[in-house]
XYZ file of C-alpha atoms in Angstrom:
772
model
C 113.187 89.896 97.009
C 116.649 89.204 95.621
C 115.778 90.694 92.264
C 114.392 93.835 93.896
C 117.529 94.281 96.000
C 119.617 93.904 92.833
C 117.429 96.484 91.093
C 118.063 99.004 93.837
C 121.819 98.437 93.645
C 121.430 99.088 89.918
C 119.576 102.323 90.749
C 122.675 103.336 92.703
C 124.852 102.684 89.646
C 126.320 99.421 90.941
C 126.932 96.609 88.445
C 125.172 93.458 89.688
C 124.998 89.794 88.807
C 121.574 88.393 89.718
C 121.535 84.599 90.047
C 118.776 82.092 90.751
C 118.276 78.340 90.628
C 118.548 76.759 87.159
C 115.277 76.117 85.371
C 114.410 72.380 85.503
C 115.166 70.556 82.281
C 117.228 73.363 80.786
C 119.818 71.921 78.429
C 121.796 75.115 77.806
C 122.943 77.940 80.090
C 120.445 80.242 78.399
C 117.603 77.792 78.983
C 118.663 77.341 82.598
C 118.411 81.127 83.035
C 114.649 81.046 82.434
C 113.751 81.611 86.098
C 116.111 84.542 86.601
C 115.141 86.038 83.231
C 111.511 85.937 84.358
C 112.492 87.836 87.506
C 114.256 90.445 85.395
C 111.197 90.923 83.203
C 109.060 91.166 86.322
C 111.209 94.037 87.569
C 110.493 96.021 84.419
C 106.739 95.646 84.959
C 106.641 95.889 88.759
C 104.400 98.352 90.549
C 105.613 100.301 92.366
C 108.516 100.508 89.904
C 111.733 98.803 90.947
C 113.966 100.957 88.727
C 114.457 104.738 88.819
C 114.687 104.729 85.022
C 114.717 102.151 82.265
C 118.408 102.888 81.795
C 119.200 101.687 85.331
C 118.502 98.106 84.235
C 121.713 98.118 82.174
C 123.646 97.525 85.404
C 122.064 94.074 85.837
C 123.371 90.801 84.419
C 121.825 87.404 85.098
C 122.986 83.867 85.657
C 122.151 80.634 87.468
C 123.756 78.674 90.275
C 124.729 75.749 88.069
C 126.631 77.673 85.399
C 127.639 80.928 87.044
C 128.188 80.509 90.767
C 131.969 80.678 90.321
C 131.515 84.281 89.153
C 131.109 85.302 92.799
C 134.926 85.467 92.888
C 134.617 88.760 90.964
C 132.187 90.309 93.455
C 132.984 92.830 96.183
C 129.707 92.106 97.997
C 127.795 88.824 97.808
C 124.220 88.929 99.148
C 122.446 85.628 99.692
C 118.660 85.996 99.354
C 117.397 82.441 98.924
C 114.365 80.953 100.657
C 114.070 81.505 104.437
C 115.253 78.005 105.364
C 118.394 77.584 107.415
C 119.670 74.434 105.669
C 119.164 75.881 102.187
C 121.007 79.063 103.057
C 123.800 77.203 104.806
C 124.400 74.883 101.853
C 124.736 77.819 99.452
C 127.018 79.749 101.810
C 129.383 76.786 102.050
C 129.769 76.894 98.259
C 130.262 80.662 98.340
C 133.015 80.292 100.956
C 134.951 78.006 98.611
C 134.571 80.327 95.619
C 134.739 83.913 96.920
C 137.942 85.910 96.964
C 139.389 86.874 100.354
C 138.224 90.258 101.587
C 134.852 90.237 99.831
C 131.811 91.068 101.974
C 129.137 88.366 102.340
C 125.720 88.852 103.906
C 122.484 86.966 104.282
C 119.303 88.897 103.653
C 116.982 87.359 106.225
C 114.157 88.654 108.367
C 115.182 86.694 111.427
C 117.364 83.575 111.007
C 120.424 83.346 113.320
C 123.333 85.068 111.572
C 126.105 83.636 113.716
C 124.932 80.041 113.321
C 124.726 80.391 109.526
C 128.489 81.032 109.399
C 129.631 78.527 112.031
C 132.606 76.453 110.835
C 133.213 78.509 107.694
C 136.633 80.044 107.001
C 138.090 82.738 109.245
C 138.158 85.269 106.403
C 134.518 84.514 105.607
C 133.430 85.071 109.216
C 135.379 88.352 109.444
C 133.545 89.645 106.374
C 130.125 88.260 107.271
C 126.998 89.938 108.645
C 123.230 89.944 108.316
C 121.334 92.421 106.160
C 117.592 92.804 106.405
C 116.336 94.922 103.509
C 112.653 95.762 103.568
C 110.329 95.068 100.660
C 110.202 96.836 98.247
C 113.881 97.742 98.776
C 113.716 100.826 96.598
C 110.928 102.476 98.572
C 111.374 101.133 102.108
C 114.210 103.077 103.695
C 115.221 100.794 106.548
C 117.994 98.221 106.514
C 118.914 96.274 109.638
C 122.576 95.332 109.864
C 123.393 92.376 112.122
C 127.118 91.917 112.681
C 128.411 88.982 114.703
C 131.160 89.116 117.363
C 133.563 87.894 114.662
C 132.648 90.535 112.052
C 135.588 92.903 111.587
C 134.706 96.444 112.753
C 135.930 97.984 109.493
C 133.585 95.672 107.553
C 130.619 96.780 109.638
C 131.605 100.432 109.193
C 131.949 100.022 105.417
C 128.560 98.332 105.106
C 126.922 101.069 107.168
C 128.405 103.867 105.056
C 127.611 102.158 101.759
C 123.993 101.480 102.731
C 123.604 105.037 103.994
C 125.257 107.121 101.286
C 125.103 104.894 98.215
C 121.805 103.065 98.742
C 120.024 105.825 100.682
C 119.126 103.640 103.647
C 118.304 104.425 107.245
C 120.638 101.990 108.995
C 120.016 100.424 112.395
C 122.160 97.833 114.118
C 120.286 94.863 115.527
C 121.505 92.061 117.758
C 121.492 88.497 116.519
C 118.187 87.610 118.146
C 115.125 85.980 116.499
C 113.502 88.382 114.042
C 115.947 91.139 115.084
C 114.275 94.471 115.967
C 111.734 95.096 113.240
C 109.830 91.855 112.870
C 110.093 90.990 116.553
C 108.291 94.149 117.657
C 106.045 94.588 114.632
C 104.812 91.005 114.778
C 104.028 91.434 118.465
C 101.994 94.539 117.596
C 100.030 92.647 114.949
C 99.425 89.494 116.991
C 98.455 91.409 120.129
C 96.064 93.500 118.020
C 94.398 90.264 116.825
C 94.163 89.048 120.423
C 92.636 92.318 121.636
C 90.178 92.397 118.751
C 88.921 88.979 119.750
C 88.660 89.873 123.430
C 86.915 93.190 122.853
C 84.664 92.057 120.002
C 85.674 94.507 117.276
C 85.240 93.912 113.557
C 87.943 93.905 110.908
C 87.022 97.350 109.577
C 86.811 98.775 113.097
C 90.343 97.612 113.882
C 91.686 99.087 110.644
C 89.974 102.398 111.421
C 91.804 102.494 114.772
C 95.263 101.288 113.715
C 95.973 103.494 110.701
C 96.551 107.279 110.346
C 94.617 107.941 113.563
C 97.595 106.594 115.544
C 100.254 107.660 113.039
C 100.475 104.521 110.898
C 99.906 103.925 107.158
C 96.400 103.613 105.712
C 96.822 99.865 105.278
C 96.568 99.661 109.080
C 96.445 96.011 110.283
C 94.226 93.698 108.232
C 94.736 95.407 104.895
C 98.492 95.139 105.441
C 98.169 91.438 106.337
C 96.351 90.863 103.033
C 99.167 92.651 101.190
C 101.919 90.725 103.005
C 100.165 87.352 102.927
C 98.188 85.860 105.796
C 100.070 82.580 105.411
C 103.364 84.447 105.859
C 102.074 86.064 109.060
C 101.033 82.653 110.369
C 104.372 81.067 109.432
C 106.512 83.818 110.977
C 104.418 83.878 114.144
C 104.608 80.116 114.590
C 108.371 80.140 114.067
C 108.884 82.968 116.514
C 106.924 81.133 119.210
C 109.442 78.281 119.036
C 112.473 80.585 119.020
C 111.681 82.771 122.063
C 110.910 80.430 124.973
C 111.843 83.118 127.519
C 109.690 85.893 125.996
C 107.247 87.188 128.626
C 104.575 87.583 125.909
C 105.362 84.361 124.058
C 101.741 83.151 124.030
C 100.744 86.134 121.888
C 102.464 84.430 118.950
C 100.018 81.525 119.052
C 97.739 82.298 116.126
C 93.966 82.424 116.630
C 92.068 79.456 115.175
C 90.309 81.547 112.529
C 93.715 82.484 111.074
C 94.636 78.818 110.710
C 91.261 78.024 109.121
C 91.664 80.895 106.639
C 95.054 79.606 105.503
C 93.716 76.038 105.229
C 90.946 77.324 102.929
C 93.351 79.369 100.790
C 92.095 82.698 102.127
C 95.609 84.156 102.311
C 95.285 87.721 101.032
C 95.818 89.665 97.824
C 97.753 86.929 96.026
C 94.704 84.651 96.364
C 92.167 87.368 95.573
C 90.675 87.116 99.036
C 91.799 87.599 102.594
C 90.379 89.805 105.299
C 89.028 91.824 102.381
C 87.769 90.713 99.003
C 87.269 92.838 95.919
C 83.677 93.045 94.676
C 82.669 95.678 92.135
C 79.032 95.490 93.181
C 79.763 96.151 96.859
C 79.801 99.683 98.289
C 83.419 100.826 98.201
C 84.284 97.957 95.849
C 85.185 95.510 98.623
C 83.666 93.026 101.002
C 85.033 92.211 104.441
C 85.271 88.859 106.196
C 83.270 87.962 109.294
C 85.876 86.281 111.497
C 83.274 84.212 113.319
C 81.853 82.567 110.193
C 84.555 83.294 107.562
C 81.762 84.534 105.287
C 82.062 87.851 103.457
C 79.692 90.754 104.043
C 79.396 94.426 103.140
C 81.692 96.788 104.991
C 80.288 99.110 107.607
C 81.865 102.467 108.282
C 82.774 102.623 111.987
C 81.392 105.645 113.799
C 82.774 106.870 117.114
C 82.463 110.465 118.287
C 85.847 110.162 119.990
C 87.528 109.210 116.715
C 85.837 112.006 114.771
C 87.039 114.533 117.360
C 90.572 113.094 117.533
C 91.014 113.208 113.748
C 90.771 116.987 113.897
C 93.825 117.219 116.168
C 97.149 118.175 114.522
C 99.661 115.582 115.809
C 99.689 111.852 116.432
C 100.461 112.422 120.120
C 97.454 114.755 120.425
C 95.224 112.193 118.740
C 96.433 109.263 120.827
C 96.173 111.268 124.043
C 92.569 112.134 123.226
C 91.735 108.517 122.340
C 93.220 106.849 125.431
C 91.303 109.341 127.524
C 88.039 108.163 125.959
C 86.021 105.454 127.711
C 84.293 104.101 124.612
C 85.198 100.918 122.703
C 87.649 102.783 120.458
C 89.491 104.358 123.369
C 89.724 101.088 125.293
C 91.082 99.260 122.253
C 93.764 101.855 121.551
C 94.865 101.991 125.188
C 95.071 98.201 125.473
C 97.064 97.691 122.292
C 99.387 100.668 122.723
C 100.117 100.173 126.416
C 101.109 96.551 125.825
C 103.228 97.570 122.835
C 104.989 100.190 124.961
C 105.840 97.619 127.623
C 106.912 94.962 125.129
C 109.280 97.341 123.318
C 110.792 98.469 126.621
C 111.400 94.843 127.594
C 113.344 94.227 124.370
C 116.153 96.531 125.484
C 118.921 95.410 125.684
C 117.846 92.091 124.126
C 117.425 93.177 120.478
C 119.334 96.486 120.596
C 120.860 98.793 123.184
C 118.809 101.960 122.831
C 115.317 103.341 122.293
C 116.478 105.461 119.335
C 117.163 102.331 117.271
C 113.691 100.945 117.986
C 111.993 104.214 117.087
C 114.028 104.585 113.904
C 113.128 101.014 112.975
C 109.400 101.661 113.271
C 109.432 104.972 111.386
C 111.851 103.997 108.596
C 110.829 100.343 108.362
C 107.053 100.584 108.672
C 106.390 104.249 107.854
C 105.037 105.054 111.293
C 104.720 108.763 111.841
C 106.418 108.587 115.246
C 108.351 105.889 117.080
C 107.008 103.899 120.021
C 109.024 105.737 122.675
C 108.403 109.116 121.025
C 104.649 108.621 121.368
C 104.979 107.256 124.900
C 107.130 110.233 125.850
C 104.549 112.633 124.453
C 101.771 111.000 126.460
C 103.784 111.341 129.664
C 105.773 108.469 131.146
C 104.656 109.101 134.733
C 100.972 109.469 133.848
C 100.788 106.372 131.642
C 102.760 104.103 133.985
C 100.522 105.026 136.908
C 97.574 103.783 134.855
C 99.471 100.637 133.848
C 100.387 99.899 137.474
C 96.774 100.283 138.585
C 95.857 97.700 135.947
C 98.384 95.268 137.403
C 100.951 95.533 134.619
C 104.606 94.961 135.519
C 106.997 97.727 134.490
C 110.208 96.797 132.607
C 113.597 97.616 134.098
C 114.105 100.376 131.537
C 110.898 102.124 132.608
C 111.706 101.788 136.294
C 115.060 103.479 135.678
C 113.428 106.255 133.641
C 110.969 106.952 136.460
C 113.804 107.032 138.980
C 115.797 109.527 136.899
C 115.523 113.347 137.168
C 114.019 113.669 133.686
C 111.365 110.936 134.053
C 111.321 110.933 130.240
C 112.543 108.842 127.334
C 113.554 111.946 125.387
C 114.585 115.444 126.377
C 117.052 118.184 125.497
C 120.264 119.541 126.889
C 122.283 122.531 125.679
C 119.897 122.838 122.772
C 120.527 119.264 121.627
C 118.034 116.354 121.702
C 118.727 113.633 124.251
C 117.496 110.112 124.971
C 117.447 107.960 128.085
C 120.304 105.473 127.940
C 119.718 102.307 129.972
C 123.419 101.584 130.510
C 124.210 105.123 131.645
C 121.018 105.453 133.678
C 120.329 108.946 132.366
C 119.938 111.226 129.376
C 122.563 111.173 126.622
C 122.825 113.417 123.585
C 121.547 111.767 120.415
C 124.659 111.685 118.202
C 124.539 114.158 115.340
C 125.061 112.348 112.073
C 127.800 113.884 109.960
C 126.524 115.233 106.656
C 122.939 115.527 107.896
C 120.892 118.622 108.751
C 118.006 117.744 111.055
C 115.466 120.566 111.175
C 114.136 119.344 114.521
C 117.609 119.997 115.925
C 117.761 123.386 114.238
C 114.396 124.385 115.682
C 115.405 123.190 119.138
C 118.680 125.086 119.160
C 117.703 128.404 117.592
C 114.942 130.763 116.567
C 114.045 131.542 112.950
C 115.572 134.566 111.303
C 112.043 135.452 110.228
C 108.802 133.471 110.087
C 105.071 133.534 109.513
C 102.310 130.904 109.453
C 103.384 129.507 106.072
C 107.175 129.496 106.103
C 110.279 130.140 108.186
C 113.807 131.286 107.380
C 116.595 129.560 109.333
C 120.317 130.118 109.682
C 121.850 126.683 108.946
C 125.443 127.769 109.392
C 128.479 128.514 107.225
C 126.733 131.508 105.645
C 123.724 129.559 104.341
C 120.043 130.237 105.044
C 117.161 127.789 104.644
C 113.610 128.732 103.674
C 111.260 126.069 105.064
C 107.652 125.809 103.844
C 105.223 124.577 106.534
C 101.840 125.602 105.174
C 99.166 122.913 104.777
C 100.658 120.301 102.408
C 103.429 122.891 101.891
C 101.161 124.588 99.341
C 101.990 128.036 97.984
C 99.805 130.626 99.697
C 100.048 134.296 100.659
C 102.285 133.555 103.636
C 104.680 131.524 101.500
C 104.705 134.278 98.855
C 105.668 136.804 101.538
C 108.463 134.647 102.921
C 109.827 133.880 99.442
C 110.271 137.591 98.839
C 111.664 138.318 102.314
C 114.068 135.366 102.203
C 115.697 136.587 99.005
C 116.049 140.084 100.499
C 117.534 138.769 103.751
C 119.848 136.332 101.955
C 121.193 139.153 99.807
C 121.875 141.249 102.913
C 123.166 138.689 105.433
C 123.999 135.317 103.847
C 126.145 133.821 101.115
C 123.472 131.454 99.763
C 119.838 130.405 100.165
C 118.379 126.898 100.202
C 114.649 126.262 99.781
C 113.666 122.968 101.390
C 111.916 121.209 104.221
C 111.585 117.839 105.938
C 107.831 117.520 105.571
C 105.961 114.787 103.757
C 106.388 116.603 100.419
C 108.413 119.506 99.092
C 105.365 121.352 97.737
C 102.138 120.123 96.143
C 101.462 123.366 94.276
C 99.323 126.442 94.701
C 96.582 126.828 97.291
C 93.572 125.603 95.295
C 91.123 126.833 97.937
C 92.358 130.381 97.348
C 92.080 129.990 93.576
C 88.566 128.545 93.799
C 87.445 131.337 96.120
C 88.628 134.025 93.715
C 87.077 132.167 90.762
C 83.710 131.791 92.485
C 83.792 135.500 93.342
C 84.814 136.275 89.737
C 87.594 138.466 91.094
C 89.766 138.124 88.008
C 91.739 141.254 88.753
C 92.906 139.902 92.112
C 93.589 136.444 90.658
C 95.665 137.956 87.882
C 97.562 140.042 90.413
C 98.302 136.988 92.540
C 99.604 134.982 89.583
C 101.635 137.932 88.368
C 103.164 138.269 91.823
C 104.123 134.587 91.905
C 105.652 134.907 88.432
C 107.832 137.766 89.613
C 108.746 135.923 92.808
C 110.035 132.841 90.984
C 111.855 134.975 88.416
C 113.412 136.810 91.317
C 114.992 133.581 92.572
C 117.399 133.558 89.628
C 117.804 137.308 89.602
C 118.947 137.282 93.239
C 122.482 138.458 93.976
C 123.098 135.279 95.973
C 122.675 131.697 94.685
C 119.406 129.892 95.423
C 119.208 126.076 95.486
C 115.988 124.065 95.856
C 116.170 120.839 97.896
C 113.210 118.927 96.504
C 111.786 115.572 97.515
C 108.678 113.425 97.254
C 105.822 115.278 95.548
C 107.098 118.434 93.887
C 104.078 119.397 91.845
C 102.604 122.378 90.022
C 103.821 125.562 91.672
C 106.371 123.569 93.664
C 107.885 122.373 90.387
C 107.859 125.957 89.075
C 109.779 127.184 92.123
C 112.412 124.488 91.523
C 112.604 125.276 87.794
C 113.593 128.851 88.577
C 116.314 128.191 91.129
C 119.986 128.389 90.168
C 120.378 124.721 90.948
C 118.321 121.822 92.303
C 119.357 119.051 94.664
C 116.706 116.339 94.410
C 116.130 113.309 96.582
C 116.260 110.037 94.671
C 112.566 109.604 95.469
C 111.297 112.831 93.900
C 108.137 112.980 91.840
C 108.224 116.188 89.811
C 105.595 117.425 87.412
C 103.393 120.227 86.176
C 99.988 118.733 86.977
C 97.696 121.746 86.694
C 95.541 120.152 83.972
C 94.145 117.862 86.678
C 92.585 120.990 88.163
C 91.405 122.199 84.764
C 94.199 124.774 84.521
C 97.649 125.189 82.995
C 100.934 126.171 84.683
C 101.115 129.955 84.982
C 104.123 130.726 87.190
C 106.612 130.249 84.366
C 106.293 126.462 84.209
C 105.282 126.370 80.555
C 107.870 128.957 79.603
C 110.880 127.492 81.409
C 110.149 123.876 80.416
C 109.697 124.895 76.783
C 112.964 126.871 76.877
C 114.823 123.750 78.059
C 113.529 121.763 75.081
C 113.582 124.280 72.216
C 116.447 126.714 72.900
C 119.217 124.076 72.569
C 117.957 123.140 69.083
C 120.228 123.908 66.171
C 119.154 125.156 62.779
C 118.081 121.661 61.747
C 116.444 120.802 65.074
C 112.960 119.360 65.306
C 111.111 122.323 66.797
C 107.706 120.732 66.359
C 108.827 117.485 68.010
C 110.438 119.296 70.943
C 107.348 121.419 71.533
C 105.084 118.400 71.297
C 107.191 116.655 73.945
C 106.535 119.526 76.335
C 102.873 119.642 75.329
C 102.369 115.927 76.008
C 104.270 116.068 79.278
C 102.255 118.995 80.670
C 99.009 118.031 78.944
C 98.996 114.560 80.487
C 100.281 115.801 83.878
C 103.217 113.390 83.636
C 105.161 113.124 86.889
C 108.691 111.753 87.157
C 109.117 108.328 88.726
C 112.340 109.456 90.424
C 114.915 112.202 90.585
C 116.865 110.395 87.875
C 113.844 110.360 85.557
C 113.245 114.050 86.309
C 116.595 114.636 84.622
C 115.451 112.719 81.566
C 112.294 114.861 81.509
C 114.450 118.004 81.865
C 112.673 119.196 84.979
C 116.201 118.807 86.334
C 119.281 119.805 84.384
C 122.431 117.742 84.063
C 124.093 120.139 86.541
C 121.493 119.382 89.207
C 122.277 116.774 91.854
C 120.445 113.699 93.136
C 120.834 112.555 96.759
C 120.146 108.903 97.517
C 119.562 109.337 101.257
C 116.714 111.733 102.040
C 118.304 112.495 105.437
C 121.287 114.031 103.611
C 119.303 116.151 101.155
C 119.420 119.498 102.961
C 123.131 119.185 103.746
C 123.884 118.327 100.111
C 121.779 121.279 98.924
C 123.621 123.572 101.342
C 126.977 122.432 99.962
C 125.759 122.947 96.401
C 124.599 126.481 97.235
C 127.852 127.402 98.998
C 129.767 125.882 96.094
C 128.025 128.274 93.719
C 128.762 131.168 96.051
C 132.483 130.432 96.276
C 132.829 129.812 92.538
C 132.180 133.460 91.686
C 128.392 133.396 91.397
C 126.724 135.633 88.823
C 122.905 135.909 88.603
C 121.234 134.072 85.729
C 120.688 136.145 82.611
C 117.178 135.607 81.297
C 117.046 134.615 77.639
C 114.292 134.729 75.050
C 112.390 131.537 74.260
C 112.114 129.784 70.886
C 108.474 129.081 69.949
C 107.027 127.393 66.869
C 104.045 129.561 65.914
C 100.736 128.549 64.353
C 102.024 125.522 62.461
C 103.213 123.842 65.633
C 100.024 124.937 67.409
C 97.877 123.194 64.814
C 99.861 119.985 65.254
C 99.277 120.002 69.021
C 95.575 120.770 68.668
C 95.215 117.921 66.186
C 96.689 115.573 68.756
C 94.159 116.437 71.474
C 91.300 116.322 68.925
C 92.334 112.773 67.960
C 92.359 111.813 71.645
C 88.762 113.040 71.882
C 87.802 111.026 68.828
C 89.299 107.947 70.453
C 87.357 108.523 73.668
C 90.436 109.483 75.691
C 89.574 113.169 76.159
C 86.444 115.119 77.071
C 85.326 118.432 75.586
C 86.865 120.195 78.565
C 90.137 118.312 78.062
C 90.138 119.597 74.495
C 89.608 123.161 75.692
C 92.503 122.863 78.168
C 94.667 121.320 75.448
C 93.879 124.205 73.090
C 94.806 126.811 75.703
C 98.047 124.976 76.473
C 98.902 124.699 72.758
C 98.260 128.434 72.370
C 100.788 129.224 75.092
C 103.492 126.777 73.991
C 103.253 127.844 70.348
C 103.711 131.498 71.270
C 100.130 132.623 70.676
C 99.163 133.817 67.218
C 102.659 134.074 65.767
C 102.727 132.844 62.201
C 106.256 131.417 62.193
C 108.972 130.231 64.554
C 110.278 133.150 66.622
C 112.332 134.111 69.645
C 110.040 135.801 72.148
C 110.611 137.414 75.530
C 109.839 135.757 78.847
C 107.458 138.639 79.625
C 105.499 137.835 76.480
C 105.255 134.143 77.395
C 104.212 134.858 80.972
C 101.451 137.089 79.653
C 100.135 134.153 77.612
C 100.269 131.926 80.692
C 98.177 134.334 82.795
C 95.655 134.851 79.994
C 95.129 131.090 79.562
C 94.970 130.462 83.304
C 92.315 133.131 83.908
C 90.181 131.987 80.992
C 90.195 128.389 82.251
C 89.560 129.427 85.868
C 86.320 131.017 84.698
C 85.042 127.735 83.272
C 82.437 125.909 85.371
C 84.035 122.543 84.646
C 87.402 123.773 85.863
C 85.789 124.892 89.102
C 84.203 121.450 89.415
C 87.616 119.841 89.008
C 89.122 122.050 91.709
C 86.237 121.249 94.079
C 86.742 117.526 93.469
C 90.459 117.747 94.238
C 89.769 119.658 97.441
C 87.102 117.206 98.600
C 88.463 113.855 97.452
C 92.093 114.437 96.506
C 91.363 112.865 93.113
C 91.013 114.574 89.717
C 87.563 114.672 88.165
C 87.013 113.595 84.573
C 84.321 115.916 83.221
C-alpha cells in the first residue's frame, strides 16, 4: 500500500522517498534495499497500472529504515504506512518525531487504528502537525481519502492537507472522527457482515447473493463474495474480529462475529484470489470458467445462474432507486433479501451520526467515492421515501435512530431536498434542511439542472449556461454515444455559442465522456445496404467536427474516462482539451471492423507528420500512427494521451474529476479573452505508396505469426491506404478534404464486409470485440 501511495504522489509530480524495512542479512545499503526495490519493480508491472506514465517513476527514490530514516528531516509530508499493528506504528513514529523537522506534516495511513492514541506523549509540534489519512487501494484509481484530525491538529494543517489531497492528488476528501474503522470500513464492513448473516438466515447461495448485491442495487459487479475474494477472506475475518472488540456499545455489535464457515475457510487456506480459491475458484472446464463454493460443505460446484422474474423486470428500470423500489416491493426471495439487508444498512448508517461524522453527506460521499456505489445510502433511502420505508420498519419492530425521528418530525420529512434552487440536506444539529455547501472551483451539473433550464435540449444532448459567458454542451445519450440527436445539438450549440456566449465547453459528468458512434445505427444502415445514407451521415459528422475549430468562439472539450472512437475525434477537433487524469483516449474502430472516419486518421497523422523537418522520419511517424490506430491502443491516463499526441502540450490535465468542468470553462474563457482566432486548417503530409507498402508488410507479418486474421489484414490494408494518402507515388502535402474522402471510402467498404458486421453485432451483444 505504501508503494502505491508513493506512486500516486509521483503521478502528481511530487518527489518521494519510499522506505521499507531492511532486507535480512544485507551487508550494504544497496543489499538492504532489496525489499523496497522489489516493491518498486512491482509498481512497474502492477495491474491496474500504478503510474500514469513510465516517466512518472522518475519522481521516486528508495531507501530503508536502517540507512535512510534520518532523511525524513528533508520531507514536507511523512506518511507512515507500515503493518496495521499499533505497537509497530507507534515505535516508528517515535523515531520520526526525533528526526523530523518542525512544521512537517506527519500522518498514519490506517483503516481504523486510533489516531489520537498513536501520537500520545509525542512532541507538541508533532501533535499539531499530525492526523490520520486513509487512502483506498489502489490509491491511483480509488478517489476517496478519509482525513482524521485530532483535537490537537492545527486547523491550518488540516486545511492544507484537504486542499493538497483535493487539487494535487485528485481525491474526494471526507473528514472522519477518530472512531474505530472511521466512516468507510465501519459502515462497509457492517454491510458485508450483515449480508453474510442474512444469506445464512434466508438460505441463499453465493451466486444468488452476488446477483442481488451488484449493479442491481447500484454497486460494482464484484458485489459481495467476489469482492471478498479480491480483498482477502482472511482480511475480512481479521478486521471484523478486531472491530467486535473495539465497539462494545455498538447496537449491532454481534453482526461482526464471523460465521463458522468463514473461520473454517481461513483455517483451510481458502482465502480468496491470492490463494487461487475462495468463494469462487477458477476452472477452465467449468461453464463460465469458475466454480463456486457450497458454504454448507465447503466443496466446489458448478455455478447456477439465478433466475427471478422480479430481478429481470427491475434490471430494465433506468435508475438505482427505481430498481430498488421495485425489488423491495416484491415478495419473492430476492425482494425479501434486498429489503432485509438495505433496511438494516439504512438504520445502521443513521445510528452512526454523529458518532463517526456529523452529516449524511459525508457518509454518502464515502460510499460513492470509496466503494464506487452509484448512489449513497441516504440518497437511496430518500428516493424510496423516508415516511413509507420507516412505517414498514416500525411494523417489523425495528427501532428508529434519533436522526430518523428528527427527519420525520421536520417539515421536509426527507434526508435531501432543495431550497432556492440549491440542494439541501437534513442536518441533525440544526434539526432541519441546510444548503449543501458549493465547493469552490467545482461545477456540479446536478446543481445546474436544479437551478435552471437548458438553453436548448433534445433526447441526446443539452446546452447549459454555466455562467461568465460560457455554455456547456452535455451529452446524455446511451453511453454518451454519437447519434442523430447529438449531431443536431453539436451543430446548434456552435450556432448558439457564436450568437450568445463567449466560449463553449463540451463535457458531462456521466460514466464516460463518449464511447464513440452509435453502432446500432451503423449496423442498421449496413444491413439495409443504404450506403448513400451512411456516407451522408459520416460526411455530416466530419463537417460537424471540423466546424468546432472553424467556430467564431473557442470550443474546449472536457474529457474523462473512456473517450473512444468518435468521442476521441470530437476532442481532436476542439481548440483545446482539458482532460481528467483518468482519461482513456483512443481510436478503437478496428475492434468493430472499421477505421476512424470523422477526421481521426487525418488529424492524428497531421500531429505526427507535419512537424517533421526535411530530414524527418516520415515512414516512422506514419507507422507510429498506423500501429496506434491499427491496434486500437488506448491511453492509460491523460498524461499518456499527451505522449500519444491525442492531447497536445497546450492541453490541460485535471487531477480531480470534480474540478474538470470548471477547469475546462476557465480554459475556454482564457482563449476568448486572449484574442481568439479560429483555427486555420492546414494540409497534411502523407508518405505515398512507399510508406503504404511498409505498413502493409507489417500487418502481413502479423498474419504470418498468427497474430492477425484475414479480416485484420483487410482492415490494416484499408487503414494503410488512408494514412499513406491513397495512390500517391511520393510524399506530398494533401488537403483535409482529400483525406476525409479517403476515410469515408475505406469506412464504407469495410462496413459492407460480413465479418465487420459480425464484429459490430458482437460488440452490441457482449461488449467485447470479436476475433474473426
